[in-house]
Amino acid sequence: MSNEKPQSFLEVIDFKKSFGEKQVHDGVSFYVRKGECLGLIGGSGTGKSVLLRSLVGLEKPDSGKIIIDGEDIVPKNERELIEVRKKVAYAFQGGALFDSMTVYENLAYPLREHFHFTEKEIAEQIRAQLEEFGLDPSSEKLYPGSLSGGMQKRVGLARSMMMHPQVVLYDEPTAGLDPYNTKKIQESILKMKAKGVTSILVTHDMPTVYAVCDKVALLLNGRIGEQYTIDKLKTEPSGAMTEFINGESA
Ligand SMILES: Nc1ncnc2c1ncn2[C@@H]1O[C@H](COP(=O)(O)OP(=O)(O)O)[C@@H](O)[C@H]1O
Ligand SMILES: [Mg+2]
């Protein structure tokens, strides 16, 4: 398998998961090469978030493999998954900042959890990160509650990146954002890509898919029905993917 796709950095093989009677994933398979961004689209409730959460071990499939950097993470225990989560960041729906902590403390949190940096080193990394994400240095003193929704998302994204992950999973990062904040998020994703970060972008925001992704896959009826490179999607659209994008199917 790995001989056929020598550059695949992340590969999901025959992923199956059900909740009770409901089979959500019925053999999902796809791969992403190092530095690529895969857009993952599909109707609400098709299992996109469950799939992303499984890629950091927050959920386990009933069967199937998740190969990241040559290792199947499915059999790993909680302690081993800590190492996986240093490599793979899940930028979740909503941002999920700690409301009782300032922006500074939110960004410092992953560093304090995983490393033994001095306060000066932490402060330097936070300054650099705020700049990288187009956030004003003075925002470090603010609490999430006083930030706009768009700013909260950008701080959440900045926090996911504090560990310099090799893979980033974006779960609807632009949902509900105005064009300015959407553009800022697109720029951050492109910056991460330029550093060689491999990513999956779950979204309903097709302009963002066109702006940042290399290829796009449609999750339909528990499987990846169709997959296109962005170039192909622009020139040879057909089938279920086009119907989905054009709003002709759910
Ligand atoms: N912990 C859970 N218990 C029961 N059902 C769940 C659980 N998590 C997700 N589901 C179900 O799995 C399906 C896929 O959910 P999700 O991955 O959140 O969809 P999406 O992100 O594509 O909108 C939904 O029908 C949801 O109700
Ligand atoms: Mg979701």
Coordinates of C-alpha atoms and ligand atoms in Angstrom, one line a residue:
M1 CA 0.0 0.0 0.0
S2 CA 2.6 2.5 1.0
N3 CA 4.7 1.6 -2.1
E4 CA 1.8 2.7 -4.3
K5 CA 1.6 6.1 -2.5
P6 CA 5.1 6.9 -1.4
Q7 CA 4.2 10.5 -0.4
S8 CA 1.0 9.8 1.4
F9 CA 1.4 11.3 4.9
L10 CA -2.0 10.6 6.2
E11 CA -4.2 7.8 5.0
V12 CA -7.6 6.5 6.1
I13 CA -8.4 3.0 5.1
D14 CA -11.9 1.4 5.2
F15 CA -13.0 3.5 8.2
K16 CA -16.3 2.2 9.6
K17 CA -18.2 3.7 12.6
S18 CA -21.8 3.4 13.8
F19 CA -23.6 5.0 16.7
G20 CA -26.2 2.5 17.9
E21 CA -28.2 1.3 14.8
K22 CA -26.9 4.2 12.7
Q23 CA -24.0 3.4 10.4
V24 CA -22.3 6.8 9.9
H25 CA -19.1 5.7 8.1
D26 CA -19.3 2.6 5.8
G27 CA -15.8 2.2 4.6
V28 CA -14.2 5.7 4.2
S29 CA -10.8 5.7 2.4
F30 CA -8.6 8.5 1.3
Y31 CA -5.1 9.8 1.6
V32 CA -3.3 13.2 1.8
R33 CA 0.3 13.8 0.7
K34 CA 2.7 15.8 2.8
G35 CA 2.0 19.5 2.4
E36 CA -1.3 19.0 0.7
C37 CA -4.7 20.3 1.8
L38 CA -7.7 18.1 1.2
G39 CA -11.1 19.7 1.3
L40 CA -13.7 17.4 2.8
I41 CA -17.3 18.4 2.0
G42 CA -20.6 16.7 2.7
G43 CA -24.1 17.3 4.2
S44 CA -24.7 17.9 7.8
G45 CA -24.5 14.8 9.9
T46 CA -22.5 12.8 7.3
G47 CA -19.7 12.2 9.9
K48 CA -17.1 14.8 9.0
S49 CA -16.4 15.9 12.6
V50 CA -16.4 12.4 13.9
L51 CA -13.8 11.5 11.2
L52 CA -11.6 14.5 12.2
R53 CA -11.9 13.7 15.9
S54 CA -10.9 10.1 15.1
L55 CA -7.7 11.4 13.4
V56 CA -6.5 12.7 16.8
G57 CA -7.8 9.6 18.7
L58 CA -10.8 11.4 20.4
E59 CA -13.0 8.7 18.8
K60 CA -12.2 5.2 17.7
P61 CA -13.6 3.6 14.5
D62 CA -15.3 0.3 14.8
S63 CA -12.8 -0.9 12.2
G64 CA -10.3 0.5 9.7
K65 CA -6.9 2.1 9.8
I66 CA -5.7 5.6 10.3
I67 CA -2.1 5.9 9.1
I68 CA -0.3 9.1 10.1
D69 CA 3.4 9.4 9.2
G70 CA 3.7 5.7 8.7
E71 CA 1.9 4.6 12.0
D72 CA -1.6 3.3 12.5
I73 CA -3.0 5.4 15.4
V74 CA -6.2 3.4 15.9
P75 CA -4.7 0.8 18.3
K76 CA -2.9 3.5 20.4
N77 CA -3.7 4.1 24.0
E78 CA -4.3 7.5 25.7
R79 CA -0.6 7.9 26.7
E80 CA 0.6 7.1 23.1
L81 CA -2.1 9.5 21.7
I82 CA -0.5 12.4 23.5
E83 CA 2.4 12.1 21.1
V84 CA 0.0 11.9 18.1
R85 CA -1.7 15.1 19.3
K86 CA 1.7 17.0 19.3
K87 CA 1.9 16.2 15.6
V88 CA -1.7 16.5 14.6
A89 CA -3.8 19.6 15.7
Y90 CA -7.6 19.6 15.6
A91 CA -8.8 23.1 15.2
F92 CA -12.3 22.6 16.3
Q93 CA -15.7 24.0 15.4
G94 CA -16.2 27.0 17.6
G95 CA -12.6 27.6 18.6
A96 CA -13.2 26.4 22.2
L97 CA -11.1 28.9 24.0
F98 CA -11.0 28.9 27.8
D99 CA -13.3 31.8 28.8
S100 CA -11.7 32.3 32.2
M101 CA -8.2 32.8 30.7
T102 CA -6.8 35.7 28.8
V103 CA -5.7 35.3 25.2
Y104 CA -2.1 35.0 26.5
E105 CA -3.0 32.2 28.9
N106 CA -5.0 30.4 26.3
L107 CA -2.0 30.4 23.9
A108 CA 0.5 29.6 26.7
Y109 CA -1.7 26.6 27.8
P110 CA -0.4 24.0 25.2
L111 CA 3.2 25.1 25.8
R112 CA 2.9 24.7 29.5
E113 CA 1.2 21.3 29.1
H114 CA 3.8 19.8 26.9
F115 CA 7.1 21.7 27.4
H116 CA 9.3 23.3 30.0
F117 CA 9.8 26.7 28.6
T118 CA 10.8 29.8 30.6
E119 CA 8.2 32.5 30.9
K120 CA 10.3 34.7 28.6
E121 CA 10.4 32.0 26.0
I122 CA 6.6 31.5 26.2
A123 CA 6.1 35.3 25.9
E124 CA 8.3 35.4 22.8
Q125 CA 6.4 32.5 21.1
I126 CA 3.1 34.1 21.9
R127 CA 4.2 37.5 20.4
A128 CA 5.4 35.7 17.3
Q129 CA 2.2 33.7 17.0
L130 CA -0.1 36.8 17.4
E131 CA 1.8 38.5 14.6
E132 CA 1.7 35.4 12.4
F133 CA -2.1 35.3 12.7
G134 CA -2.5 39.0 12.1
L135 CA -3.6 39.7 15.7
D136 CA -2.6 42.9 17.6
P137 CA 0.0 42.3 20.4
S138 CA -2.3 44.1 22.8
S139 CA -5.0 41.4 22.3
E140 CA -3.0 39.1 24.6
K141 CA -4.5 40.8 27.7
L142 CA -8.1 40.3 26.5
Y143 CA -10.6 37.6 27.6
P144 CA -12.3 35.6 24.8
G145 CA -15.7 37.0 25.9
S146 CA -14.6 40.5 24.8
L147 CA -13.5 39.4 21.3
S148 CA -15.6 39.2 18.2
G149 CA -16.6 35.7 16.9
G150 CA -14.0 36.1 14.1
M151 CA -11.2 37.1 16.5
Q152 CA -12.1 34.1 18.8
K153 CA -11.8 31.8 15.8
R154 CA -8.4 33.2 14.8
V155 CA -7.1 33.0 18.4
G156 CA -8.4 29.4 18.6
L157 CA -6.5 28.6 15.4
A158 CA -3.4 30.4 16.7
R159 CA -3.6 28.2 19.8
S160 CA -3.9 25.0 17.8
M161 CA -0.6 26.0 16.0
M162 CA 1.4 26.7 19.1
M163 CA 2.8 23.1 19.0
H164 CA 3.9 23.5 15.4
P165 CA 1.9 20.5 14.2
Q166 CA 2.7 18.6 11.0
V167 CA -1.0 18.0 10.4
V168 CA -3.9 20.4 11.0
L169 CA -7.5 19.4 10.8
Y170 CA -9.8 22.4 10.3
D171 CA -13.4 21.9 11.3
E172 CA -15.5 24.6 9.6
P173 CA -13.0 27.3 10.5
T174 CA -14.9 30.0 8.5
A175 CA -18.5 29.1 9.5
G176 CA -20.4 32.3 10.3
L177 CA -17.5 34.6 9.6
D178 CA -17.5 37.9 7.7
P179 CA -15.4 38.2 4.6
Y180 CA -12.6 40.0 6.4
N181 CA -12.1 37.2 9.0
T182 CA -12.7 34.5 6.4
K183 CA -9.8 36.0 4.4
K184 CA -7.6 36.1 7.5
I185 CA -8.3 32.4 8.1
Q186 CA -7.6 31.6 4.5
E187 CA -4.2 33.4 4.8
S188 CA -3.4 31.5 8.0
I189 CA -4.1 28.2 6.3
L190 CA -2.0 29.1 3.3
K191 CA 0.9 30.2 5.6
M192 CA 0.7 26.8 7.4
K193 CA 0.7 25.1 4.0
A194 CA 3.8 27.1 2.9
K195 CA 5.6 25.6 5.9
G196 CA 4.8 22.1 4.7
V197 CA 1.9 21.4 7.0
T198 CA -0.5 18.7 5.7
S199 CA -4.2 19.6 6.3
I200 CA -7.8 18.6 6.0
L201 CA -10.4 21.3 5.7
V202 CA -14.0 20.4 6.5
T203 CA -16.2 23.1 5.3
H204 CA -19.3 24.3 3.5
D205 CA -17.4 27.4 2.3
M206 CA -16.5 26.5 -1.3
P207 CA -14.6 29.8 -2.0
T208 CA -12.3 28.8 0.8
V209 CA -11.9 25.3 -0.6
Y210 CA -10.9 26.9 -4.0
A211 CA -8.6 29.3 -2.3
V212 CA -6.6 26.8 -0.1
C213 CA -7.2 23.2 -1.1
D214 CA -5.4 21.0 -3.6
K215 CA -8.1 18.4 -3.9
V216 CA -11.6 17.9 -2.6
A217 CA -13.6 14.8 -1.5
L218 CA -17.3 14.4 -1.0
L219 CA -18.5 12.3 1.9
L220 CA -21.8 10.8 0.8
N221 CA -23.7 7.8 2.2
G222 CA -20.8 6.8 4.5
R223 CA -18.1 6.8 1.9
I224 CA -15.9 9.1 -0.2
G225 CA -18.0 9.0 -3.3
E226 CA -15.9 11.3 -5.5
Q227 CA -12.6 13.1 -5.3
Y228 CA -11.2 15.7 -7.6
T229 CA -8.2 17.9 -7.8
I230 CA -9.2 21.6 -7.6
D231 CA -8.1 22.1 -11.2
K232 CA -10.2 19.2 -12.4
L233 CA -13.2 20.4 -10.4
K234 CA -13.0 23.8 -12.1
T235 CA -12.7 22.3 -15.6
E236 CA -14.5 18.9 -15.6
P237 CA -17.3 19.1 -13.0
S238 CA -19.7 16.2 -13.0
G239 CA -21.8 13.9 -10.8
A240 CA -22.6 14.0 -7.2
M241 CA -20.0 16.6 -6.2
T242 CA -21.4 19.2 -8.6
E243 CA -24.9 18.5 -7.5
F244 CA -23.8 18.9 -3.9
I245 CA -21.9 22.1 -4.5
N246 CA -24.7 23.6 -6.6
G247 CA -27.2 22.8 -3.8
E248 CA -29.1 20.2 -5.9
S249 CA -28.7 17.5 -3.3
A250 CA -28.3 17.3 0.5
Ligands
LIG1 N1 -21.3 10.7 20.5 C1 -22.2 10.4 19.7 N2 -23.3 9.6 20.0 C2 -24.3 9.3 19.1 N3 -24.3 9.8 17.8 C3 -23.3 10.6 17.5 C4 -22.2 11.0 18.3 N4 -21.3 11.8 17.7 C5 -21.9 11.9 16.4 N5 -23.0 11.2 16.3 C6 -23.8 11.1 15.1 O1 -23.0 10.9 14.0 C7 -23.4 11.6 12.8 C8 -22.2 12.4 12.3 O2 -21.9 13.5 13.2 P1 -20.9 14.6 12.8 O3 -19.6 13.9 12.5 O4 -20.9 15.6 13.8 O5 -21.5 15.1 11.4 P2 -21.0 16.4 10.5 O6 -19.7 17.0 11.2 O7 -20.7 15.8 9.2 O8 -22.1 17.3 10.5 C9 -24.6 12.4 13.3 O9 -25.7 11.8 12.8 C10 -24.5 12.5 14.8 O10 -25.8 12.5 15.3
MG2 MG -19.3 18.8 12.0

